[in-house]
Amino acid sequence: MRIAVVHKDRCHSKKCGTECIVYCPRVRTGDETVILGEDGKAFVSEELCVGCGICIKKCPFEAIDIVSLPEELAHPTHRYGKNGFALYGLPIPIEGKVTGILGANGIGKSTTIRILAGQLRPNLGNFDNEVAWEEILKQYAGTELFEYLQTVAKKGIRVATKPQYIDYIPKMFTGTVEDLLTTTDERGKLADLTAALRLDSIRDHPIGSLSGGELQRVAIAACLARAADFYFFDEITPFLDIYQRIAAAKLIRNLALTRPVVIVEHDLAILDMLADTVHIGYGKPAVFGIITRPKGVRVGINQYLDGYLPEENVRFRETQVVFEKRAHEKGSARQDLAEIPALTKQYESFRLTVTGGTIRCGEVLGVVGANGTGKSTFAKLLAGVEKPDTGSVETTLKISYKPQYIKGDNTDTVEMYLRSITTKFDSSYYQHEIIEALALQPILQSGIDILSGGELQRVAIAACLSQEADLYILDEPSAHLDVEQRVKVTRLIKHHAEGKEAGILVIDHDIYLIDMISERILVFEGEPGRECTAAGPFDMRIGMNRFLRVLDVTFRRDQSGRPRINKPESFLDREQKANGEYYYYTADAV
């Protein structure tokens, strides 16, 4: 079986020589295998296509994908029209359980949720006519999904959803936090939710004035407050610190005792803690996606990191994601690049104190701490965006800075924007180290103002690393990136630091990313929003123990080297706390 997908947003027939038509061997024999539709976009006939792949290679915008699939995938669960994305399989919501979906962006996770929520009727690949529910239920007869889909067909299910992109909320609602949450309080649990998520202090704030972290917590509370038969959370961790992530995870776990919950999450530590089972989504993003049967959360995550599914006998990634048990020792031999000066910054109700230290050549320095402890303020002080009250930043140091919140209001294409930043755009080094590493080639001709959150994040990382600098500062580079993209960004940043002999500061709340990328860390401590101190830099073991002790959470490593959160009050949790070892603990058994 063969499917052909044309990415409409990348097809720019007015900017190319219609190479897909000119070079197609079937077109040369007189067949209309590839044509331009009324919208000026290419159309590929799957019946006539022989799968030679010439149009794929010739298209300058990588707008065409043609994939051969096994015959057992002849009938998709849903397909978005001719030359559209195809989805195979569905996750299974289970009463009293949290079901996780783990996969790359664009693999069909949102489509599966729309189907489970009754917002989209699966067409079984028949996109020309509406498929009757009787035919759909016949397809799923005898499966675990039959009863659930039967309820959906009768419109007897009520769904509460936490959307992925929370920045749309202020565009749809203009009142205060109190106004929004009051309209969603259908379970009478609002007081408990706002206390657990620490929203009481901002209940009178306008929605439009909230930070990303505040807006994320409001969105989670609004979803949890609704009375529904099925709850779906699409990425709860962006812009939340580790404390807030764990608080949200505990609330969702409590909810799942009585209701089925499905969650999409790219923070593996939180997914590991939160989910009971995991469905892996694999395939080719924006082309086709396959949702596996449920797996145990530990087994599922490890198989995803391995890139190989033994039960399905499928290898969907060429390389494994490997967690080095300790790759930080080499940092001690590096030369000092610059001093982190002792600084203070006083606001009306907040004071930040930086004790000072050093940044080393070729080093990635991780920065951890709760939201509101001054991490982004520290980055702005170093970058010269803000001025300290005492102390001074070295002015001869060239600094490139990626802020936490990125605005996508630029109407230039991605290529035009990057060319305006660097003169090395056409060099083979830049194409390989930046464009290919961040998978930007397919979106180079897209306007920045129409990019998704993940695409915008990758462009912002590229823009930061494109500049010549001694010190690079990246504030939350993992936000909206999937697991594979986070691993690629990690490798890119480490390689960039060593290749340029530059220093790189990475502020992030993803424990996995901080563990993989950092040689040392700065720890921000104190009372969030009041008075905090930047302590360190510390060696990783000392710094992470100091950080996690306040959180009262312990991590271990399983046999694959992957960090995992211990269950509260479990034997390992109590043993590690007694030994003062909150991190870097290797368990022989899992």
Coordinates of C-alpha atoms in Angstrom, one line a residue:
M1 CA 0.0 0.0 0.0
R2 CA 1.2 3.5 -0.9
I3 CA 0.1 6.9 0.5
A4 CA 1.1 10.2 -0.9
V5 CA 1.0 13.4 1.2
V6 CA 1.3 17.0 -0.1
H7 CA 2.1 19.5 2.7
K8 CA -0.1 22.4 1.5
D9 CA 1.7 25.0 3.7
R10 CA 5.1 24.1 2.1
C11 CA 3.9 23.8 -1.6
H12 CA 4.8 27.1 -3.3
S13 CA 4.2 26.5 -7.0
K14 CA 4.7 30.1 -7.9
K15 CA 8.2 30.0 -6.4
C16 CA 9.4 26.9 -8.2
G17 CA 9.5 25.3 -11.7
T18 CA 6.9 22.7 -10.8
E19 CA 9.7 20.1 -10.7
C20 CA 7.3 17.5 -9.3
I21 CA 5.4 17.5 -12.6
V22 CA 8.3 18.1 -15.0
Y23 CA 10.4 15.2 -13.7
C24 CA 7.6 12.6 -13.0
P25 CA 8.2 9.7 -15.4
R26 CA 4.4 8.8 -15.4
V27 CA 3.6 12.4 -16.4
R28 CA 6.1 12.1 -19.3
T29 CA 4.2 9.1 -20.6
G30 CA 0.9 11.1 -20.7
D31 CA -0.6 10.2 -17.3
E32 CA -1.9 12.9 -14.9
T33 CA 0.0 11.4 -12.0
V34 CA 0.9 14.9 -10.6
I35 CA -1.1 18.0 -11.3
L36 CA -1.7 21.4 -9.9
G37 CA -5.1 21.8 -8.2
E38 CA -7.4 24.8 -8.3
D39 CA -5.6 26.2 -5.2
G40 CA -2.3 26.1 -7.0
K41 CA -1.0 23.2 -4.9
A42 CA 0.3 19.9 -6.2
F43 CA -1.9 16.8 -6.2
V44 CA -0.4 13.3 -6.5
S45 CA -2.6 10.4 -7.6
E46 CA -1.9 7.4 -5.4
E47 CA -3.4 5.0 -7.9
L48 CA -1.1 6.1 -10.7
C49 CA 2.1 6.8 -8.6
V50 CA 4.8 4.1 -9.0
G51 CA 6.7 5.3 -5.9
C52 CA 9.9 6.3 -7.7
G53 CA 10.5 9.1 -5.3
I54 CA 11.8 11.6 -8.0
C55 CA 9.2 14.3 -7.1
I56 CA 10.2 14.0 -3.4
K57 CA 13.9 14.7 -4.2
K58 CA 13.2 17.4 -6.8
C59 CA 10.7 19.5 -4.8
P60 CA 12.8 22.4 -3.5
F61 CA 10.4 22.9 -0.5
E62 CA 10.2 19.3 0.7
A63 CA 6.4 19.5 0.2
I64 CA 5.8 15.9 -0.9
D65 CA 6.1 12.6 0.9
I66 CA 5.3 9.2 -0.6
V67 CA 5.5 6.2 1.8
S68 CA 4.9 2.5 1.2
L69 CA 3.1 0.8 4.1
P70 CA 2.4 -2.8 5.0
E71 CA -0.8 -4.3 3.6
E72 CA -2.3 -4.6 7.1
L73 CA -2.4 -0.8 7.2
A74 CA -4.5 -0.6 4.1
H75 CA -7.5 0.8 6.1
P76 CA -6.6 3.8 8.3
T77 CA -8.6 4.9 11.3
H78 CA -8.9 8.4 9.8
R79 CA -7.5 10.3 6.8
Y80 CA -7.7 14.0 6.0
G81 CA -8.7 13.8 2.4
K82 CA -6.7 13.2 -0.7
N83 CA -2.9 13.5 -0.2
G84 CA -3.7 14.2 3.5
F85 CA -2.4 12.8 6.8
A86 CA -3.4 9.2 7.7
L87 CA -3.9 7.9 11.3
Y88 CA -3.8 4.2 12.3
G89 CA -5.0 3.0 15.7
L90 CA -6.5 4.8 18.7
P91 CA -5.5 4.9 22.4
I92 CA -7.8 3.2 25.0
P93 CA -9.1 5.4 27.8
I94 CA -9.5 3.3 31.0
E95 CA -11.6 4.0 34.0
G96 CA -9.5 4.9 37.0
K97 CA -6.3 5.1 35.0
V98 CA -4.1 7.8 33.4
T99 CA -3.3 6.9 29.8
G100 CA -0.3 8.5 28.3
I101 CA 0.5 9.2 24.6
L102 CA 4.1 9.5 23.7
G103 CA 5.3 10.5 20.2
A104 CA 6.7 13.2 18.0
N105 CA 4.8 16.4 17.2
G106 CA 2.6 15.9 14.1
I107 CA 2.1 12.1 14.6
G108 CA -1.7 12.3 15.2
K109 CA -2.0 12.7 18.9
S110 CA -4.5 15.6 18.6
T111 CA -6.5 13.8 16.0
T112 CA -6.9 10.8 18.3
I113 CA -8.2 13.0 21.1
R114 CA -10.7 14.7 18.8
I115 CA -12.0 11.3 17.8
L116 CA -12.2 10.1 21.5
A117 CA -13.9 13.4 22.4
G118 CA -16.6 12.9 19.8
Q119 CA -15.5 16.1 17.9
L120 CA -14.3 14.1 14.8
R121 CA -15.9 11.0 13.4
P122 CA -13.3 8.6 12.1
N123 CA -13.8 8.0 8.3
L124 CA -11.8 4.7 8.1
G125 CA -10.0 6.2 5.1
N126 CA -13.2 6.9 3.2
F127 CA -12.9 10.7 3.0
D128 CA -15.3 11.1 0.0
N129 CA -18.4 10.1 2.0
E130 CA -19.4 10.3 5.7
V131 CA -19.0 6.9 7.3
A132 CA -22.0 5.7 9.4
W133 CA -21.4 4.9 13.0
E134 CA -22.7 1.4 12.4
E135 CA -19.8 0.7 10.0
I136 CA -17.3 2.2 12.5
L137 CA -18.6 0.1 15.4
K138 CA -18.5 -3.0 13.2
Q139 CA -14.8 -2.3 12.6
Y140 CA -14.2 -2.1 16.3
A141 CA -16.5 -5.0 17.4
G142 CA -14.8 -7.2 19.9
T143 CA -12.1 -4.7 20.8
E144 CA -11.6 -2.7 24.1
L145 CA -12.6 0.4 22.3
F146 CA -16.1 -0.8 21.2
E147 CA -18.1 0.2 24.3
Y148 CA -16.3 3.6 24.5
L149 CA -17.0 4.4 20.8
Q150 CA -20.6 3.2 21.2
T151 CA -21.0 5.8 23.9
V152 CA -19.4 8.5 21.7
A153 CA -21.8 7.5 18.9
K154 CA -24.8 8.1 21.1
K155 CA -23.4 11.5 22.1
G156 CA -23.5 10.3 25.7
I157 CA -20.0 11.5 26.6
R158 CA -18.9 14.8 28.0
V159 CA -15.2 15.9 27.6
A160 CA -13.0 18.4 29.4
T161 CA -9.9 19.4 27.5
K162 CA -6.7 21.4 28.4
P163 CA -5.4 22.7 25.1
Q164 CA -1.7 22.6 24.1
Y165 CA -1.4 26.3 23.1
I166 CA -2.6 28.3 26.0
D167 CA -1.6 31.6 24.5
Y168 CA -5.0 31.5 22.6
I169 CA -6.9 31.8 25.9
P170 CA -6.5 35.6 26.3
K171 CA -7.8 36.0 22.8
M172 CA -11.0 34.2 23.6
F173 CA -11.6 35.4 27.1
T174 CA -11.2 39.0 28.5
G175 CA -12.2 38.8 32.1
T176 CA -10.3 38.0 35.3
V177 CA -9.0 34.7 36.5
E178 CA -11.9 34.5 38.9
D179 CA -14.4 35.1 36.1
L180 CA -13.0 32.3 34.0
L181 CA -12.6 29.7 36.8
T182 CA -16.1 30.4 38.2
T183 CA -17.7 29.5 34.9
T184 CA -15.8 26.1 34.9
D185 CA -16.5 25.2 38.6
E186 CA -18.9 22.3 38.0
R187 CA -17.4 19.9 40.6
G188 CA -17.3 22.3 43.5
K189 CA -13.5 21.8 43.8
L190 CA -12.3 25.2 42.8
A191 CA -11.0 26.3 46.2
D192 CA -8.9 23.1 46.5
L193 CA -7.6 23.4 43.0
T194 CA -6.6 27.1 43.3
A195 CA -4.9 26.4 46.6
A196 CA -2.9 23.4 45.2
L197 CA -1.9 25.3 42.1
R198 CA -1.2 28.5 44.0
L199 CA -3.6 30.7 42.1
D200 CA -5.3 32.5 45.0
S201 CA -3.0 35.5 44.7
I202 CA -3.9 36.1 41.1
R203 CA -7.6 35.4 41.1
D204 CA -8.3 39.1 40.5
H205 CA -5.8 39.5 37.7
P206 CA -7.0 40.0 34.1
I207 CA -6.4 36.9 31.9
G208 CA -4.4 39.1 29.4
S209 CA -1.9 40.1 32.1
L210 CA -0.8 36.6 33.1
S211 CA 2.6 35.0 32.5
G212 CA 2.9 31.7 30.6
G213 CA 3.3 29.8 33.9
E214 CA 0.3 31.4 35.4
L215 CA -1.8 30.9 32.3
Q216 CA -0.8 27.2 32.2
R217 CA -1.9 26.7 35.8
V218 CA -5.3 28.5 35.2
A219 CA -5.9 26.2 32.1
I220 CA -5.2 23.1 34.2
A221 CA -7.5 24.3 37.0
A222 CA -10.2 25.1 34.5
C223 CA -10.1 21.6 33.0
L224 CA -10.0 19.9 36.4
A225 CA -12.9 21.9 37.7
R226 CA -15.3 20.7 35.0
A227 CA -17.6 17.7 35.5
A228 CA -16.9 15.4 32.6
D229 CA -16.8 11.7 31.6
F230 CA -13.4 12.0 30.0
Y231 CA -10.5 14.4 30.6
F232 CA -7.7 15.2 28.2
F233 CA -4.6 17.2 29.0
D234 CA -2.3 18.3 26.1
E235 CA 1.1 19.2 27.6
I236 CA 0.8 20.4 31.2
T237 CA 4.5 21.2 31.7
P238 CA 5.4 24.1 29.4
F239 CA 6.4 27.2 31.5
L240 CA 5.8 25.4 34.8
D241 CA 8.7 24.7 37.2
I242 CA 9.3 21.2 38.6
Y243 CA 7.3 22.1 41.8
Q244 CA 4.3 23.2 39.8
R245 CA 4.6 20.2 37.5
I246 CA 4.5 17.7 40.4
A247 CA 1.6 19.6 42.0
A248 CA -0.4 19.4 38.8
A249 CA 0.5 15.7 38.3
K250 CA -0.8 14.9 41.8
L251 CA -4.1 16.6 41.1
I252 CA -4.6 14.7 37.8
R253 CA -3.7 11.4 39.6
N254 CA -6.4 12.1 42.1
L255 CA -8.9 12.9 39.4
A256 CA -8.1 9.6 37.6
L257 CA -9.3 7.5 40.5
T258 CA -12.8 8.0 39.3
R259 CA -12.5 9.2 35.6
P260 CA -10.5 8.1 32.6
V261 CA -7.7 10.6 31.8
V262 CA -5.6 10.8 28.7
I263 CA -2.4 13.0 28.7
V264 CA 0.1 14.0 26.0
E265 CA 3.4 14.9 27.6
H266 CA 7.0 15.4 26.5
D267 CA 8.5 15.7 29.9
L268 CA 9.4 12.0 30.5
A269 CA 9.9 12.4 34.2
I270 CA 6.4 13.7 34.7
L271 CA 4.9 11.2 32.3
D272 CA 6.6 8.4 34.1
M273 CA 5.2 9.6 37.4
L274 CA 1.7 10.3 36.1
A275 CA 0.7 7.6 33.6
D276 CA -0.3 4.0 34.3
T277 CA 0.0 2.9 30.6
V278 CA 1.5 4.5 27.5
H279 CA 0.6 4.4 23.9
I280 CA 3.5 5.1 21.6
G281 CA 2.9 7.1 18.4
Y282 CA 5.3 6.6 15.6
G283 CA 5.4 7.1 11.8
K284 CA 6.4 10.2 9.9
P285 CA 5.2 13.5 11.3
A286 CA 2.5 15.2 9.2
V287 CA 2.4 12.1 6.8
F288 CA 1.1 9.2 8.8
G289 CA 1.0 8.1 12.4
I290 CA 0.5 4.7 14.1
I291 CA -0.8 4.4 17.7
T292 CA 0.4 1.2 19.4
R293 CA -1.5 -0.9 21.9
P294 CA -1.0 0.1 25.6
K295 CA 2.3 -0.7 27.3
G296 CA 3.4 -0.4 30.8
V297 CA 4.8 3.1 31.4
R298 CA 8.4 2.0 32.2
V299 CA 8.5 -0.4 29.3
G300 CA 6.8 2.0 26.9
I301 CA 9.1 4.9 27.6
N302 CA 12.3 2.8 27.4
Q303 CA 11.1 1.3 24.1
Y304 CA 10.4 4.8 22.8
L305 CA 13.9 5.9 23.8
D306 CA 15.4 2.8 22.2
G307 CA 13.5 3.5 19.0
Y308 CA 12.5 -0.1 18.7
L309 CA 9.1 -1.8 19.5
P310 CA 9.8 -5.6 20.1
E311 CA 6.1 -6.6 20.0
E312 CA 5.5 -4.9 16.7
N313 CA 9.0 -5.7 15.4
V314 CA 9.3 -2.1 14.2
R315 CA 12.4 0.2 14.4
F316 CA 11.1 3.8 14.0
R317 CA 14.3 5.6 14.8
E318 CA 17.9 4.9 13.8
T319 CA 19.5 6.0 17.0
Q320 CA 18.9 5.3 20.7
V321 CA 18.4 8.1 23.2
V322 CA 21.2 7.3 25.7
F323 CA 21.5 8.8 29.2
E324 CA 25.1 8.9 30.1
K325 CA 25.5 8.0 33.7
R326 CA 28.0 10.7 34.2
A327 CA 29.5 12.8 31.4
H328 CA 30.2 15.9 33.5
E329 CA 33.6 15.3 34.9
K330 CA 35.5 16.7 31.9
G331 CA 34.2 20.2 32.8
S332 CA 36.8 20.5 35.6
A333 CA 39.6 20.7 33.0
R334 CA 38.1 23.6 31.1
Q335 CA 39.5 27.1 31.2
D336 CA 37.5 30.0 32.7
L337 CA 35.7 32.1 30.1
A338 CA 34.3 34.9 32.3
E339 CA 33.3 35.8 35.8
I340 CA 29.6 35.8 36.8
P341 CA 29.7 39.0 38.8
A342 CA 28.1 39.5 42.2
L343 CA 24.9 41.4 41.4
T344 CA 21.7 42.5 43.1
K345 CA 18.4 43.7 41.5
Q346 CA 15.6 45.2 43.6
Y347 CA 12.0 45.5 42.3
E348 CA 9.0 46.8 44.2
S349 CA 8.4 43.5 45.9
F350 CA 11.2 41.2 44.8
R351 CA 15.0 41.2 45.4
L352 CA 17.5 39.0 43.6
T353 CA 21.1 38.4 44.8
V354 CA 23.7 36.7 42.6
T355 CA 26.7 35.4 44.6
G356 CA 29.0 35.2 41.6
G357 CA 31.1 32.5 40.0
T358 CA 32.7 31.5 36.7
I359 CA 31.6 30.3 33.3
R360 CA 34.0 28.0 31.5
C361 CA 35.0 27.8 27.8
G362 CA 33.0 25.1 26.0
E363 CA 30.7 24.5 29.1
V364 CA 27.0 24.2 29.2
L365 CA 25.8 25.6 32.6
G366 CA 22.4 24.5 33.7
V367 CA 20.1 26.9 35.7
V368 CA 17.4 25.4 37.9
G369 CA 14.9 26.8 40.4
A370 CA 11.2 27.5 40.9
N371 CA 9.3 30.1 38.9
G372 CA 9.5 33.5 40.4
T373 CA 13.1 33.0 41.8
G374 CA 14.7 35.4 39.3
K375 CA 16.2 33.0 36.7
S376 CA 14.9 35.1 33.7
T377 CA 15.8 38.3 35.5
F378 CA 19.4 36.9 35.9
A379 CA 19.5 36.1 32.2
K380 CA 18.3 39.7 31.3
L381 CA 21.0 41.2 33.6
L382 CA 23.7 39.2 31.9
A383 CA 22.3 40.0 28.4
G384 CA 22.1 43.7 29.2
V385 CA 18.3 43.8 28.8
E386 CA 18.1 45.1 32.4
K387 CA 20.6 46.9 34.6
P388 CA 21.7 45.6 38.1
D389 CA 21.4 47.9 41.2
T390 CA 24.9 46.8 42.4
G391 CA 27.7 45.1 40.5
S392 CA 28.4 45.3 36.8
V393 CA 28.4 42.9 33.9
E394 CA 31.5 42.6 31.7
T395 CA 30.8 44.8 28.7
T396 CA 33.4 43.2 26.4
L397 CA 31.6 39.9 26.5
K398 CA 29.5 39.2 23.4
I399 CA 26.2 37.7 24.4
S400 CA 23.4 36.1 22.4
Y401 CA 20.1 35.7 24.2
K402 CA 16.9 33.7 23.6
P403 CA 14.1 34.9 25.9
Q404 CA 11.6 32.7 27.6
Y405 CA 8.5 34.1 25.8
I406 CA 8.8 34.3 22.0
K407 CA 6.7 36.5 19.9
G408 CA 5.7 35.3 16.4
D409 CA 4.7 38.6 15.0
N410 CA 7.3 38.8 12.3
T411 CA 5.8 38.5 8.8
D412 CA 9.2 37.6 7.2
T413 CA 9.8 34.0 6.1
V414 CA 12.1 31.9 8.3
E415 CA 14.8 32.0 5.6
M416 CA 14.6 35.8 5.3
Y417 CA 14.7 36.2 9.1
L418 CA 17.8 34.0 9.5
R419 CA 19.6 35.6 6.6
S420 CA 19.1 38.9 8.3
I421 CA 21.0 37.6 11.4
T422 CA 23.9 35.7 9.8
T423 CA 26.0 35.9 6.7
K424 CA 26.8 32.2 6.9
F425 CA 23.4 30.9 5.9
D426 CA 24.6 29.4 2.7
S427 CA 27.6 27.7 4.2
S428 CA 27.7 23.9 4.4
Y429 CA 28.5 24.2 8.1
Y430 CA 25.4 26.3 8.9
Q431 CA 23.2 24.1 6.8
H432 CA 24.4 21.0 8.6
E433 CA 24.8 22.3 12.1
I434 CA 21.8 24.6 12.4
I435 CA 19.2 24.0 9.6
E436 CA 19.4 20.2 9.5
A437 CA 19.9 19.8 13.2
L438 CA 16.8 21.8 14.0
A439 CA 14.8 20.4 11.0
L440 CA 14.1 23.9 9.6
Q441 CA 14.4 23.1 5.9
P442 CA 10.6 22.3 5.5
I443 CA 9.5 25.6 7.0
L444 CA 12.1 28.0 5.5
Q445 CA 9.5 29.5 3.2
S446 CA 6.8 29.8 5.9
G447 CA 6.0 33.1 7.5
I448 CA 7.2 33.3 11.2
D449 CA 3.7 34.6 12.1
I450 CA 2.0 31.3 11.1
L451 CA 4.4 28.9 12.8
S452 CA 3.3 26.6 15.6
G453 CA 4.8 26.9 19.1
G454 CA 7.4 24.1 18.5
E455 CA 8.4 25.5 15.1
L456 CA 8.8 29.0 16.6
Q457 CA 10.9 27.6 19.4
R458 CA 13.3 26.0 17.0
V459 CA 13.6 29.1 14.9
A460 CA 14.4 31.1 18.1
I461 CA 17.1 28.6 19.1
A462 CA 18.6 28.9 15.6
A463 CA 18.5 32.7 15.8
C464 CA 20.3 32.7 19.1
L465 CA 23.0 30.2 18.0
S466 CA 23.4 31.9 14.6
Q467 CA 25.1 35.0 16.2
E468 CA 28.8 35.2 17.0
A469 CA 29.1 35.4 20.8
D470 CA 31.2 34.4 23.8
L471 CA 28.2 33.5 25.9
Y472 CA 24.8 32.1 24.7
I473 CA 21.8 32.3 27.0
L474 CA 18.7 30.1 26.3
D475 CA 15.7 30.5 28.5
E476 CA 13.4 27.4 28.4
P477 CA 14.5 26.0 25.0
S478 CA 12.5 22.8 25.6
A479 CA 9.0 24.5 25.6
H480 CA 6.7 22.9 23.0
L481 CA 9.4 20.6 21.7
D482 CA 8.7 16.8 21.6
V483 CA 11.1 14.3 23.1
E484 CA 13.1 13.7 19.9
Q485 CA 13.4 17.4 19.2
R486 CA 14.7 18.0 22.8
V487 CA 17.4 15.3 22.3
K488 CA 18.5 17.0 19.0
V489 CA 18.5 20.4 20.7
T490 CA 20.6 19.0 23.5
R491 CA 23.2 17.6 21.1
L492 CA 23.2 20.8 19.1
I493 CA 23.8 23.0 22.2
K494 CA 26.6 20.8 23.6
H495 CA 28.3 20.6 20.2
H496 CA 28.0 24.3 19.7
A497 CA 29.5 25.0 23.1
E498 CA 32.5 22.8 22.4
G499 CA 33.0 23.7 18.8
K500 CA 32.9 27.5 19.5
E501 CA 34.7 27.2 22.9
A502 CA 31.8 29.4 24.1
G503 CA 29.9 29.3 27.3
I504 CA 26.2 28.4 27.2
L505 CA 23.6 29.0 30.0
V506 CA 20.5 26.9 29.7
I507 CA 17.5 27.7 31.9
D508 CA 15.0 24.9 31.9
H509 CA 12.6 22.9 34.1
D510 CA 13.0 19.6 32.2
I511 CA 15.1 17.4 34.6
Y512 CA 16.0 15.1 31.7
L513 CA 17.3 17.9 29.5
I514 CA 19.2 19.5 32.4
D515 CA 20.8 16.2 33.3
M516 CA 21.9 15.4 29.7
I517 CA 23.1 18.9 28.8
S518 CA 24.8 20.4 31.9
E519 CA 28.3 20.0 33.3
R520 CA 27.5 22.2 36.3
I521 CA 24.4 24.0 37.5
L522 CA 23.3 27.2 39.2
V523 CA 20.6 26.8 41.8
F524 CA 18.1 29.6 42.5
E525 CA 16.8 29.4 46.0
G526 CA 14.6 31.5 48.4
E527 CA 11.0 32.6 48.5
P528 CA 9.5 33.0 45.0
G529 CA 8.3 36.5 44.3
R530 CA 10.0 37.9 47.4
E531 CA 13.7 37.3 47.9
C532 CA 15.9 34.8 46.2
T533 CA 19.6 34.0 45.7
A534 CA 21.5 32.5 42.8
A535 CA 23.9 30.0 44.4
G536 CA 26.7 28.1 42.7
P537 CA 27.8 27.0 40.1
F538 CA 27.9 23.5 41.7
D539 CA 29.0 20.2 40.4
M540 CA 25.9 18.3 39.2
R541 CA 25.6 15.9 42.1
I542 CA 25.9 18.6 44.8
G543 CA 23.7 21.0 42.9
M544 CA 20.9 18.6 42.1
N545 CA 20.8 17.2 45.6
R546 CA 20.5 20.8 46.9
F547 CA 17.7 21.6 44.5
L548 CA 15.7 18.4 45.0
R549 CA 16.0 18.4 48.7
V550 CA 13.8 21.5 48.8
L551 CA 11.3 19.8 46.4
D552 CA 11.3 16.7 48.6
V553 CA 11.5 14.4 45.6
T554 CA 14.1 11.7 44.9
F555 CA 15.3 10.4 41.6
R556 CA 16.9 7.0 40.7
R557 CA 18.3 5.7 37.5
D558 CA 17.0 2.4 36.1
Q559 CA 19.1 -0.1 34.2
S560 CA 19.0 2.0 31.0
G561 CA 20.5 5.0 32.8
R562 CA 17.2 7.0 32.6
P563 CA 16.3 9.1 35.7
R564 CA 13.0 8.2 37.2
I565 CA 11.0 9.8 40.0
N566 CA 10.6 7.5 43.0
K567 CA 7.1 7.0 44.4
P568 CA 6.6 9.1 47.5
E569 CA 7.4 7.1 50.7
S570 CA 8.5 4.1 48.7
F571 CA 11.5 2.1 50.0
L572 CA 13.9 3.8 47.6
D573 CA 12.5 7.2 48.4
R574 CA 13.0 6.7 52.1
E575 CA 16.4 5.2 51.7
Q576 CA 17.7 7.9 49.5
K577 CA 16.4 10.7 51.7
A578 CA 18.0 9.0 54.7
N579 CA 21.4 9.0 52.8
G580 CA 20.9 12.6 51.5
E581 CA 21.1 11.2 47.9
Y582 CA 18.2 12.8 46.0
Y583 CA 19.7 12.3 42.6
Y584 CA 22.1 10.2 40.6
Y585 CA 21.1 7.0 42.4
T586 CA 21.3 3.8 40.4
A587 CA 18.8 1.1 41.2
D588 CA 19.7 -2.5 40.4
A589 CA 16.0 -3.4 40.2
V590 CA 13.1 -1.5 38.9

